C-alpha cells in the first residue's frame, strides 16, 4: 500500500451532480451470469461511452423487473423442494440434529409448524435459506451469514430519525485466492487416506474442489439485494426525489458488486421511484476510509497460531481414525472446517464438510475468528483502532454537517456531500472492526486469552462480548441514526435535542461512553465529545503505521 493522506485515487466516476447513473448491475439478486462481472463506468461523462449510460426510467424499470424475475426463477426450485421441510439434519453421530424452531424466521411460523416460505416481512425478497441449523451457522465467526441480533426497534416516542449512516460489509463470497489454495490442499491431504472408515467422509471419494475465488457468490448478491430493500422500507420517510442515498464502495470487485446489488434492491423496494447508484469507488491501492491499512500493525497470527495448537490436534486425531493413512496438519484442520461455511454459501445447501465436526469443534473455530479480529484491527492491537479513525471522522462530519477534520485516511478531493439524509458505505470486515474499536464499541474488560476458550457464549463478567459472528458476519452492517427528540426531563419539563443511536446488525448498542441510557440514545454533542481519539486523528498512532 502507498501512503497518501489526501491523495487517494478513485476509479473515474461521474459526479452525481451532473451525470446520469450507470446501468443496473447484472449481478444482482441471483441474476449474475458471472459473479466477477465488471461494474461499467466511463472515463469521461462527455464521451460516447459516457453517453451510453443514459437510460430512461422505462428501461431501468424493465431491467429491474427482469432481475427480480430471474431471482424467483433461480430460487423457486429450492422452495418447491424444501418449502415445508425443516431443513437438513446433520448425519448421525454428529452434533446438532435438527433445524430448531428458533432458526426459522417468525414470518415462516404458523401454529408451531414451519410453513411455505414467502417474501418475508414487509414484502421483502429474502435471500434463500441455506438449510443450516442456527446453532451451526452462528459459529462460523466472520464467515457466518448475516443474521439480526435483535428485532429492529423504532426510536422512542417523541423521536424522529433525520439522518442514517450505513456501513456494511460485502456479502458472502468465495474464499480468497490464497486461502482457496490452502483449502484445496487440505482436502487433498484428507482424501489421500487409505480408506474411509467413517461414512461421513465417503463423499471425498468423488469430491473435487471447485470453488471460485474472491468474488461474491449468488447468495451474497441476494443478501445485499435484501439489505437494500430493508433500508428503503425502514427509512423511506427520508427519501424523496431530491434525497437519494449517497453510496460509496471500496475498490475490491466483491465490494463494488455488493454496493450495486444494494442499490438495485433499494430501487426495487421503492417500485423504481427512487434509483440510487454507486457514486464513488475508492481504489484500494491507497489507504482510504473504507479499507484498513497499517503496514506496521500486527495481524493476530501469533494468537491464532497459539489457539490452533490447542484445539486442532484432538480433532486431527479423531479424523485420522476415520481416515487412516491421511496426513493432517493443524492448518489443515482449520482449512477443512472453513470449507463448511464457504462450501455451504457457494452451493446454498449445508456442506458435507460440516458433518465432520462437532459443536465444540465449531465453538473453537469461532474463537479462532474472535482472536483474529481482536488482535488484528481490534483492541488487542495497538494500531488496530487507528485504521478506523478516518471513517469515524467522516461520520462525525455528516452528523454535524461540518467539513471533515481528519489527518489520517480521508481524501478531500473526492465527492463527499454533507446534505444527504441517507449514506451507504460498503467495505470489509477488518475495517468495520477497526471502526468499532475507534468508536469504543464491544470494549471487553479483559483481553482475549489465546490459550483458553471463554465461558459459554463468550460472555465476560461485565456482560460485554467480542464475537466475530455477531459483529462482522457476511453482509454485516453498522447503522448510525441521527434523530431529533422531544424528551421529558426529571421535573416534567420537555426538552428538544439532537441524539444519536448506533445499531450493529439491528441490535442497539449501549453507548455507555457518552451516557447512553436504556434506549441507547446519546446527545449528539456528547457523542462527538466521546470520539476524542478520532477527533485527534489517533494521537500520533497514524504516523506509527508508517514510521
mmCIF file of N, CA, C and O in Angstrom, residues 279-311:
data_model
loop_
_atom_site.group_PDB
_atom_site.id
_atom_site.type_symbol
_atom_site.label_atom_id
_atom_site.label_comp_id
_atom_site.label_asym_id
_atom_site.label_seq_id
_atom_site.Cartn_x
_atom_site.Cartn_y
_atom_site.Cartn_z
ATOM 1 N N UNK A 279 -22.013 6.110 -6.275
ATOM 2 C CA UNK A 279 -21.454 7.435 -6.568
ATOM 3 C C UNK A 279 -19.942 7.451 -6.633
ATOM 4 O O UNK A 279 -19.352 8.101 -7.502
ATOM 5 N N UNK A 280 -19.284 6.765 -5.703
ATOM 6 C CA UNK A 280 -17.821 6.841 -5.598
ATOM 7 C C UNK A 280 -17.251 5.453 -5.318
ATOM 8 O O UNK A 280 -17.713 4.761 -4.407
ATOM 9 N N UNK A 281 -16.262 5.054 -6.098
ATOM 10 C CA UNK A 281 -15.469 3.856 -5.821
ATOM 11 C C UNK A 281 -14.067 4.331 -5.437
ATOM 12 O O UNK A 281 -13.436 5.075 -6.189
ATOM 13 N N UNK A 282 -13.598 3.913 -4.281
ATOM 14 C CA UNK A 282 -12.296 4.362 -3.788
ATOM 15 C C UNK A 282 -11.280 3.247 -3.969
ATOM 16 O O UNK A 282 -11.440 2.155 -3.419
ATOM 17 N N UNK A 283 -10.251 3.513 -4.720
ATOM 18 C CA UNK A 283 -9.242 2.499 -5.001
ATOM 19 C C UNK A 283 -8.599 2.002 -3.712
ATOM 20 O O UNK A 283 -8.306 2.777 -2.794
ATOM 21 N N UNK A 284 -8.350 0.700 -3.660
ATOM 22 C CA UNK A 284 -7.658 0.121 -2.512
ATOM 23 C C UNK A 284 -6.145 0.088 -2.713
ATOM 24 O O UNK A 284 -5.422 -0.495 -1.901
ATOM 25 N N UNK A 285 -5.671 0.704 -3.779
ATOM 26 C CA UNK A 285 -4.228 0.832 -3.977
ATOM 27 C C UNK A 285 -3.637 1.875 -3.036
ATOM 28 O O UNK A 285 -2.423 1.977 -2.898
ATOM 29 N N UNK A 286 -4.495 2.654 -2.428
ATOM 30 C CA UNK A 286 -4.074 3.671 -1.470
ATOM 31 C C UNK A 286 -4.887 3.485 -0.201
ATOM 32 O O UNK A 286 -5.982 2.932 -0.220
ATOM 33 N N UNK A 287 -4.348 3.996 0.930
ATOM 34 C CA UNK A 287 -5.144 3.917 2.146
ATOM 35 C C UNK A 287 -6.375 4.800 1.984
ATOM 36 O O UNK A 287 -6.340 5.844 1.343
ATOM 37 N N UNK A 288 -7.483 4.355 2.544
ATOM 38 C CA UNK A 288 -8.708 5.136 2.450
ATOM 39 C C UNK A 288 -9.625 4.769 3.588
ATOM 40 O O UNK A 288 -9.372 3.814 4.328
ATOM 41 N N UNK A 289 -10.688 5.507 3.723
ATOM 42 C CA UNK A 289 -11.552 5.341 4.896
ATOM 43 C C UNK A 289 -12.425 4.096 4.839
ATOM 44 O O UNK A 289 -13.094 3.784 5.822
ATOM 45 N N UNK A 290 -12.424 3.374 3.721
ATOM 46 C CA UNK A 290 -13.235 2.164 3.603
ATOM 47 C C UNK A 290 -12.391 0.908 3.444
ATOM 48 O O UNK A 290 -12.911 -0.152 3.105
ATOM 49 N N UNK A 291 -11.091 1.028 3.707
ATOM 50 C CA UNK A 291 -10.214 -0.142 3.628
ATOM 51 C C UNK A 291 -9.070 0.039 4.608
ATOM 52 O O UNK A 291 -8.308 0.997 4.502
ATOM 53 N N UNK A 292 -8.960 -0.872 5.568
ATOM 54 C CA UNK A 292 -7.922 -0.731 6.590
ATOM 55 C C UNK A 292 -6.533 -0.894 5.995
ATOM 56 O O UNK A 292 -6.314 -1.700 5.080
ATOM 57 N N UNK A 293 -5.599 -0.110 6.490
ATOM 58 C CA UNK A 293 -4.210 -0.202 6.025
ATOM 59 C C UNK A 293 -3.279 0.379 7.080
ATOM 60 O O UNK A 293 -3.391 1.551 7.433
ATOM 61 N N UNK A 294 -2.375 -0.447 7.591
ATOM 62 C CA UNK A 294 -1.365 0.000 8.543
ATOM 63 C C UNK A 294 -0.239 -1.026 8.499
ATOM 64 O O UNK A 294 -0.293 -2.048 9.187
ATOM 65 N N UNK A 295 0.779 -0.792 7.669
ATOM 66 C CA UNK A 295 1.830 -1.794 7.457
ATOM 67 C C UNK A 295 2.525 -2.264 8.728
ATOM 68 O O UNK A 295 2.966 -3.418 8.796
ATOM 69 N N UNK A 296 2.617 -1.414 9.745
ATOM 70 C CA UNK A 296 3.329 -1.788 10.966
ATOM 71 C C UNK A 296 2.438 -2.443 12.016
ATOM 72 O O UNK A 296 2.911 -2.784 13.104
ATOM 73 N N UNK A 297 1.175 -2.622 11.707
ATOM 74 C CA UNK A 297 0.262 -3.248 12.668
ATOM 75 C C UNK A 297 0.398 -4.771 12.625
ATOM 76 O O UNK A 297 0.758 -5.356 11.595
ATOM 77 N N UNK A 298 0.103 -5.412 13.740
ATOM 78 C CA UNK A 298 0.087 -6.867 13.783
ATOM 79 C C UNK A 298 -1.142 -7.405 13.087
ATOM 80 O O UNK A 298 -2.085 -6.658 12.786
ATOM 81 N N UNK A 299 -1.144 -8.715 12.834
ATOM 82 C CA UNK A 299 -2.283 -9.318 12.140
ATOM 83 C C UNK A 299 -2.954 -10.425 12.944
ATOM 84 O O UNK A 299 -3.827 -11.130 12.438
ATOM 85 N N UNK A 300 -2.546 -10.579 14.205
ATOM 86 C CA UNK A 300 -3.167 -11.591 15.053
ATOM 87 C C UNK A 300 -2.693 -13.011 14.820
ATOM 88 O O UNK A 300 -3.205 -13.952 15.441
ATOM 89 N N UNK A 301 -1.710 -13.200 13.934
ATOM 90 C CA UNK A 301 -1.286 -14.561 13.585
ATOM 91 C C UNK A 301 -0.686 -15.289 14.790
ATOM 92 O O UNK A 301 -0.873 -16.509 14.929
ATOM 93 N N UNK A 302 0.023 -14.580 15.646
ATOM 94 C CA UNK A 302 0.624 -15.232 16.821
ATOM 95 C C UNK A 302 -0.458 -15.835 17.702
ATOM 96 O O UNK A 302 -0.382 -17.018 18.088
ATOM 97 N N UNK A 303 -1.475 -15.046 18.024
ATOM 98 C CA UNK A 303 -2.536 -15.523 18.905
ATOM 99 C C UNK A 303 -3.352 -16.634 18.234
ATOM 100 O O UNK A 303 -3.750 -17.606 18.891
ATOM 101 N N UNK A 304 -3.599 -16.506 16.941
ATOM 102 C CA UNK A 304 -4.341 -17.550 16.235
ATOM 103 C C UNK A 304 -3.569 -18.863 16.206
ATOM 104 O O UNK A 304 -4.142 -19.947 16.373
ATOM 105 N N UNK A 305 -2.245 -18.781 16.010
ATOM 106 C CA UNK A 305 -1.424 -19.990 15.985
ATOM 107 C C UNK A 305 -1.413 -20.683 17.346
ATOM 108 O O UNK A 305 -1.435 -21.920 17.431
ATOM 109 N N UNK A 306 -1.370 -19.883 18.407
ATOM 110 C CA UNK A 306 -1.397 -20.463 19.754
ATOM 111 C C UNK A 306 -2.702 -21.245 19.951
ATOM 112 O O UNK A 306 -2.690 -22.388 20.424
ATOM 113 N N UNK A 307 -3.810 -20.621 19.606
ATOM 114 C CA UNK A 307 -5.094 -21.284 19.805
ATOM 115 C C UNK A 307 -5.239 -22.497 18.894
ATOM 116 O O UNK A 307 -5.775 -23.528 19.301
ATOM 117 N N UNK A 308 -4.745 -22.388 17.672
ATOM 118 C CA UNK A 308 -4.815 -23.518 16.743
ATOM 119 C C UNK A 308 -4.063 -24.720 17.301
ATOM 120 O O UNK A 308 -4.511 -25.866 17.173
ATOM 121 N N UNK A 309 -2.932 -24.466 17.956
ATOM 122 C CA UNK A 309 -2.145 -25.562 18.519
ATOM 123 C C UNK A 309 -2.845 -26.215 19.702
ATOM 124 O O UNK A 309 -2.499 -27.334 20.096
ATOM 125 N N UNK A 310 -3.839 -25.522 20.269
ATOM 126 C CA UNK A 310 -4.604 -26.075 21.391
ATOM 127 C C UNK A 310 -5.768 -26.927 20.894
ATOM 128 O O UNK A 310 -5.961 -28.062 21.352
ATOM 129 N N UNK A 311 -6.556 -26.397 19.953
ATOM 130 C CA UNK A 311 -7.795 -27.099 19.612
ATOM 131 C C UNK A 311 -7.695 -28.038 18.414
ATOM 132 O O UNK A 311 -8.496 -28.969 18.275
#
